[in-house]
Amino acid sequence: MTEAALREKVARLGKSMFDRGLMFGSPGNISVRLADGWLMTPTGTSLGALDPARLAKIDAAGQLVGGDPPTKEAFLHPVVYDRRARAGAVVHLHSTHSVAVSCLCGVDHSNVLPPLTAYYVMRVGTLPLIPYFAPGDIDLARAVGELASRHHAVLLANHGPVVAGKTLDDAVYATEELEETAKLFLALRGMATRPLTQAQVDDLQKRYPLNFSGRQRALCC
Ligand SMILES: [Zn+2]
């Protein structure tokens, strides 16, 4: 895909997520990998009103070489690309249900959400919780980086998800699946629930491997 087409796609998918209530105001950010760097959503700009021509362009050395200055949370993105060579895009949202789950006591920090649906297992798999750090704290980037080599999706406590994908479509779909599963999880709180069994999860992971590059299409980077 050309850089121009990627720019259009970032703006279109950003607006789509904004229009469907996955984001509000100006937080939330998207990046995509280019042959010579990255495109990143600008600081202080709503995902619902992105101008493709003004996306921040960052070179391989991390310098801004075009467009508006990048999101204040830009530091979250390179640590993921550094550790996931096949990642083509990263999406970070403050989507309501995912953030709500990130604030709960008593969740399993190694895997916050149960395998409620097949598509959650196929697109997200496991979701570790990263402890709270103030936005901009370099230790937050360090904590994301430590898990990014093993997990394409992580949940920042009291903050929101960071999700990588082979393509921007993959990253957006996985982020949306995560948000809908968080919504289901909250709707089912206090109710007797039947998540998928470990055997069913194992079967899905065999059929649709997340980190596999064989004949089947891997759903993840
Ligand atoms: Zn954030």
mmCIF file of C-alpha atoms and ligand atoms in Angstrom:
data_model
loop_
_atom_site.group_PDB
_atom_site.id
_atom_site.type_symbol
_atom_site.label_atom_id
_atom_site.label_comp_id
_atom_site.label_asym_id
_atom_site.label_seq_id
_atom_site.Cartn_x
_atom_site.Cartn_y
_atom_site.Cartn_z
ATOM 1 C CA MET A 1 0.000 0.000 0.000
ATOM 2 C CA THR A 2 1.340 3.463 -0.875
ATOM 3 C CA GLU A 3 2.002 6.071 1.795
ATOM 4 C CA ALA A 4 -0.856 8.191 0.409
ATOM 5 C CA ALA A 5 -3.270 5.260 0.698
ATOM 6 C CA LEU A 6 -2.079 4.528 4.244
ATOM 7 C CA ARG A 7 -2.642 8.167 5.209
ATOM 8 C CA GLU A 8 -6.201 8.007 3.885
ATOM 9 C CA LYS A 9 -6.793 4.735 5.694
ATOM 10 C CA VAL A 10 -5.566 6.052 9.067
ATOM 11 C CA ALA A 11 -7.973 9.001 8.750
ATOM 12 C CA ARG A 12 -10.876 6.818 7.614
ATOM 13 C CA LEU A 13 -10.489 4.200 10.352
ATOM 14 C CA GLY A 14 -9.846 6.876 12.980
ATOM 15 C CA LYS A 15 -13.120 8.571 12.039
ATOM 16 C CA SER A 16 -14.912 5.223 11.981
ATOM 17 C CA MET A 17 -13.788 4.418 15.550
ATOM 18 C CA PHE A 18 -14.602 7.938 16.737
ATOM 19 C CA ASP A 19 -18.065 7.905 15.143
ATOM 20 C CA ARG A 20 -18.871 4.592 16.835
ATOM 21 C CA GLY A 21 -17.947 5.907 20.297
ATOM 22 C CA LEU A 22 -14.668 4.045 20.690
ATOM 23 C CA MET A 23 -12.965 7.373 21.365
ATOM 24 C CA PHE A 24 -13.931 10.819 22.553
ATOM 25 C CA GLY A 25 -12.120 14.165 22.619
ATOM 26 C CA SER A 26 -8.523 14.060 21.397
ATOM 27 C CA PRO A 27 -6.888 11.097 23.204
ATOM 28 C CA GLY A 28 -6.198 7.834 21.402
ATOM 29 C CA ASN A 29 -3.590 7.344 18.738
ATOM 30 C CA ILE A 30 -2.725 5.276 15.694
ATOM 31 C CA SER A 31 0.589 4.584 13.973
ATOM 32 C CA VAL A 32 1.536 2.650 10.845
ATOM 33 C CA ARG A 33 4.939 1.446 9.710
ATOM 34 C CA LEU A 34 6.449 2.790 6.464
ATOM 35 C CA ALA A 35 9.520 1.546 4.628
ATOM 36 C CA ASP A 36 11.452 4.534 6.002
ATOM 37 C CA GLY A 37 9.753 5.250 9.332
ATOM 38 C CA TRP A 38 6.230 5.672 10.656
ATOM 39 C CA LEU A 39 3.091 7.747 10.320
ATOM 40 C CA MET A 40 1.499 8.756 13.612
ATOM 41 C CA THR A 41 -1.621 10.673 14.573
ATOM 42 C CA PRO A 42 -0.831 14.241 15.708
ATOM 43 C CA THR A 43 -1.102 15.594 19.233
ATOM 44 C CA GLY A 44 -4.310 17.363 20.240
ATOM 45 C CA THR A 45 -6.269 16.107 17.221
ATOM 46 C CA SER A 46 -9.463 14.062 17.436
ATOM 47 C CA LEU A 47 -9.359 10.702 15.675
ATOM 48 C CA GLY A 48 -12.645 11.832 14.150
ATOM 49 C CA ALA A 49 -11.056 14.793 12.351
ATOM 50 C CA LEU A 50 -7.693 13.600 11.049
ATOM 51 C CA ASP A 51 -6.215 15.329 8.003
ATOM 52 C CA PRO A 52 -4.242 12.686 6.043
ATOM 53 C CA ALA A 53 -1.731 15.319 4.888
ATOM 54 C CA ARG A 54 -0.964 16.450 8.465
ATOM 55 C CA LEU A 55 -0.204 13.072 10.062
ATOM 56 C CA ALA A 56 3.169 13.154 11.801
ATOM 57 C CA LYS A 57 5.885 11.436 9.753
ATOM 58 C CA ILE A 58 8.702 10.026 11.872
ATOM 59 C CA ASP A 59 11.932 8.775 10.313
ATOM 60 C CA ALA A 60 13.808 5.634 11.323
ATOM 61 C CA ALA A 61 15.860 7.712 13.794
ATOM 62 C CA GLY A 62 12.696 8.892 15.545
ATOM 63 C CA GLN A 63 12.813 12.447 14.187
ATOM 64 C CA LEU A 64 9.742 14.343 12.984
ATOM 65 C CA VAL A 65 10.283 14.919 9.252
ATOM 66 C CA GLY A 66 6.798 16.021 8.182
ATOM 67 C CA GLY A 67 3.323 16.919 9.339
ATOM 68 C CA ASP A 68 2.214 18.037 12.799
ATOM 69 C CA PRO A 69 3.996 16.943 16.022
ATOM 70 C CA PRO A 70 2.980 13.405 17.021
ATOM 71 C CA THR A 71 0.736 12.341 19.866
ATOM 72 C CA LYS A 72 2.075 12.881 23.398
ATOM 73 C CA GLU A 73 1.842 9.101 23.760
ATOM 74 C CA ALA A 74 4.152 8.518 20.786
ATOM 75 C CA PHE A 75 6.611 6.769 23.102
ATOM 76 C CA LEU A 76 4.206 3.798 23.385
ATOM 77 C CA HIS A 77 4.544 2.911 19.699
ATOM 78 C CA PRO A 78 8.272 2.397 18.906
ATOM 79 C CA VAL A 79 8.729 0.006 21.837
ATOM 80 C CA VAL A 80 6.116 -2.251 20.229
ATOM 81 C CA TYR A 81 7.639 -2.042 16.709
ATOM 82 C CA ASP A 82 11.101 -2.689 18.160
ATOM 83 C CA ARG A 83 9.968 -6.009 19.563
ATOM 84 C CA ARG A 84 7.486 -7.099 16.879
ATOM 85 C CA ALA A 85 9.250 -7.129 13.533
ATOM 86 C CA ARG A 86 6.053 -7.999 11.625
ATOM 87 C CA ALA A 87 3.888 -5.336 13.258
ATOM 88 C CA GLY A 88 2.582 -2.920 10.627
ATOM 89 C CA ALA A 89 0.337 -0.825 12.861
ATOM 90 C CA VAL A 90 -0.356 0.026 16.508
ATOM 91 C CA VAL A 91 -3.642 1.332 17.929
ATOM 92 C CA HIS A 92 -4.024 2.816 21.425
ATOM 93 C CA LEU A 93 -7.474 3.828 22.675
ATOM 94 C CA HIS A 94 -9.119 4.973 25.914
ATOM 95 C CA SER A 95 -12.244 2.996 24.974
ATOM 96 C CA THR A 96 -14.741 2.937 27.839
ATOM 97 C CA HIS A 97 -15.277 -0.772 28.516
ATOM 98 C CA SER A 98 -11.605 -1.691 28.149
ATOM 99 C CA VAL A 99 -10.678 1.136 30.525
ATOM 100 C CA ALA A 100 -13.399 -0.009 32.964
ATOM 101 C CA VAL A 101 -11.913 -3.516 33.033
ATOM 102 C CA SER A 102 -8.441 -2.012 33.522
ATOM 103 C CA CYS A 103 -9.715 -0.418 36.777
ATOM 104 C CA LEU A 104 -11.183 -3.596 38.317
ATOM 105 C CA CYS A 105 -9.765 -5.264 41.413
ATOM 106 C CA GLY A 106 -9.276 -9.008 41.434
ATOM 107 C CA VAL A 107 -8.543 -9.596 37.745
ATOM 108 C CA ASP A 108 -5.801 -11.952 36.580
ATOM 109 C CA HIS A 109 -2.916 -9.618 35.695
ATOM 110 C CA SER A 110 -1.389 -12.197 33.352
ATOM 111 C CA ASN A 111 -4.608 -12.453 31.314
ATOM 112 C CA VAL A 112 -7.321 -9.977 32.202
ATOM 113 C CA LEU A 113 -10.279 -11.236 30.153
ATOM 114 C CA PRO A 114 -11.624 -14.805 29.948
ATOM 115 C CA PRO A 115 -12.026 -16.482 26.526
ATOM 116 C CA LEU A 116 -15.710 -15.623 26.124
ATOM 117 C CA THR A 117 -15.870 -15.944 22.319
ATOM 118 C CA ALA A 118 -13.925 -17.624 19.549
ATOM 119 C CA TYR A 119 -13.140 -14.334 17.818
ATOM 120 C CA TYR A 120 -11.637 -12.896 21.000
ATOM 121 C CA VAL A 121 -9.307 -15.919 21.195
ATOM 122 C CA MET A 122 -8.493 -15.598 17.492
ATOM 123 C CA ARG A 123 -7.817 -11.860 17.464
ATOM 124 C CA VAL A 124 -6.511 -11.083 20.969
ATOM 125 C CA GLY A 125 -5.654 -14.354 22.715
ATOM 126 C CA THR A 126 -4.146 -13.273 25.999
ATOM 127 C CA LEU A 127 -4.218 -9.784 27.491
ATOM 128 C CA PRO A 128 -1.744 -8.943 30.272
ATOM 129 C CA LEU A 129 -2.352 -5.922 32.520
ATOM 130 C CA ILE A 130 0.464 -3.393 32.845
ATOM 131 C CA PRO A 131 0.573 -1.559 36.210
ATOM 132 C CA TYR A 132 -0.442 2.098 36.334
ATOM 133 C CA PHE A 133 2.103 4.740 35.342
ATOM 134 C CA ALA A 134 1.411 8.419 34.701
ATOM 135 C CA PRO A 135 1.049 9.288 30.992
ATOM 136 C CA GLY A 136 4.478 10.201 29.659
ATOM 137 C CA ASP A 137 6.342 8.200 32.303
ATOM 138 C CA ILE A 138 9.227 6.461 30.545
ATOM 139 C CA ASP A 139 8.674 3.444 32.816
ATOM 140 C CA LEU A 140 5.322 2.917 31.067
ATOM 141 C CA ALA A 141 7.080 2.503 27.717
ATOM 142 C CA ARG A 142 9.599 0.185 29.357
ATOM 143 C CA ALA A 143 6.797 -1.966 30.817
ATOM 144 C CA VAL A 144 4.994 -2.149 27.446
ATOM 145 C CA GLY A 145 8.246 -3.088 25.725
ATOM 146 C CA GLU A 146 8.926 -5.885 28.188
ATOM 147 C CA LEU A 147 5.651 -7.611 27.259
ATOM 148 C CA ALA A 148 5.418 -6.633 23.578
ATOM 149 C CA SER A 149 7.657 -9.411 22.304
ATOM 150 C CA ARG A 150 5.253 -12.015 23.709
ATOM 151 C CA HIS A 151 1.921 -10.173 23.419
ATOM 152 C CA HIS A 152 0.529 -8.085 20.560
ATOM 153 C CA ALA A 153 -2.171 -6.695 22.894
ATOM 154 C CA VAL A 154 -1.698 -5.303 26.409
ATOM 155 C CA LEU A 155 -3.980 -3.361 28.747
ATOM 156 C CA LEU A 156 -2.611 -0.362 30.651
ATOM 157 C CA ALA A 157 -4.141 -0.167 34.134
ATOM 158 C CA ASN A 158 -6.551 2.761 34.600
ATOM 159 C CA HIS A 159 -5.756 3.833 31.030
ATOM 160 C CA GLY A 160 -6.567 1.589 28.024
ATOM 161 C CA PRO A 161 -5.378 -0.971 25.458
ATOM 162 C CA VAL A 162 -2.325 -0.929 23.165
ATOM 163 C CA VAL A 163 -2.766 -3.338 20.241
ATOM 164 C CA ALA A 164 -0.442 -4.205 17.344
ATOM 165 C CA GLY A 165 -1.412 -5.865 14.058
ATOM 166 C CA LYS A 166 0.275 -7.008 10.873
ATOM 167 C CA THR A 167 -1.829 -4.385 9.125
ATOM 168 C CA LEU A 168 -3.867 -1.412 10.286
ATOM 169 C CA ASP A 169 -7.058 -3.395 9.636
ATOM 170 C CA ASP A 170 -5.785 -6.219 11.865
ATOM 171 C CA ALA A 171 -4.865 -3.810 14.689
ATOM 172 C CA VAL A 172 -8.248 -2.051 14.517
ATOM 173 C CA TYR A 173 -10.227 -5.310 14.368
ATOM 174 C CA ALA A 174 -8.333 -6.713 17.360
ATOM 175 C CA THR A 175 -8.871 -3.485 19.332
ATOM 176 C CA GLU A 176 -12.585 -3.587 18.552
ATOM 177 C CA GLU A 177 -12.802 -7.260 19.528
ATOM 178 C CA LEU A 178 -11.079 -6.431 22.807
ATOM 179 C CA GLU A 179 -13.504 -3.570 23.524
ATOM 180 C CA GLU A 180 -16.581 -5.700 22.754
ATOM 181 C CA THR A 181 -15.281 -8.549 24.916
ATOM 182 C CA ALA A 182 -14.650 -6.103 27.779
ATOM 183 C CA LYS A 183 -18.274 -4.971 27.354
ATOM 184 C CA LEU A 184 -19.486 -8.597 27.465
ATOM 185 C CA PHE A 185 -17.318 -9.310 30.508
ATOM 186 C CA LEU A 186 -18.850 -6.375 32.401
ATOM 187 C CA ALA A 187 -22.382 -7.336 31.319
ATOM 188 C CA LEU A 188 -21.819 -10.849 32.668
ATOM 189 C CA ARG A 189 -20.281 -9.790 36.018
ATOM 190 C CA GLY A 190 -22.046 -11.612 38.866
ATOM 191 C CA MET A 191 -23.725 -14.067 36.494
ATOM 192 C CA ALA A 192 -22.821 -17.726 36.146
ATOM 193 C CA THR A 193 -20.756 -17.701 32.937
ATOM 194 C CA ARG A 194 -19.436 -20.428 30.653
ATOM 195 C CA PRO A 195 -16.263 -19.239 28.907
ATOM 196 C CA LEU A 196 -14.622 -21.453 26.289
ATOM 197 C CA THR A 197 -12.830 -24.444 27.775
ATOM 198 C CA GLN A 198 -9.053 -24.771 27.581
ATOM 199 C CA ALA A 199 -9.529 -27.551 24.999
ATOM 200 C CA GLN A 200 -11.674 -25.213 22.862
ATOM 201 C CA VAL A 201 -9.065 -22.435 23.188
ATOM 202 C CA ASP A 202 -6.274 -24.865 22.254
ATOM 203 C CA ASP A 203 -8.258 -26.004 19.206
ATOM 204 C CA LEU A 204 -8.786 -22.393 18.039
ATOM 205 C CA GLN A 205 -5.125 -21.550 18.522
ATOM 206 C CA LYS A 206 -4.212 -24.579 16.422
ATOM 207 C CA ARG A 207 -6.665 -23.651 13.660
ATOM 208 C CA TYR A 208 -5.950 -19.896 13.712
ATOM 209 C CA PRO A 209 -2.501 -19.347 15.198
ATOM 210 C CA LEU A 210 -1.807 -15.780 16.276
ATOM 211 C CA ASN A 211 1.940 -15.866 15.749
ATOM 212 C CA PHE A 212 2.224 -18.321 12.943
ATOM 213 C CA SER A 213 3.334 -17.695 9.374
ATOM 214 C CA GLY A 214 2.401 -21.006 7.758
ATOM 215 C CA ARG A 215 -0.373 -21.771 5.296
ATOM 216 C CA GLN A 216 -3.179 -20.385 7.413
ATOM 217 C CA ARG A 217 -3.447 -16.648 7.577
ATOM 218 C CA ALA A 218 -2.010 -15.451 10.866
ATOM 219 C CA LEU A 219 -4.351 -12.946 12.482
ATOM 220 C CA CYS A 220 -1.555 -11.180 14.249
ATOM 221 C CA CYS A 221 1.909 -9.784 13.746
HETATM 222 ZN ZN ZN B 1 -3.461 6.839 26.432
#
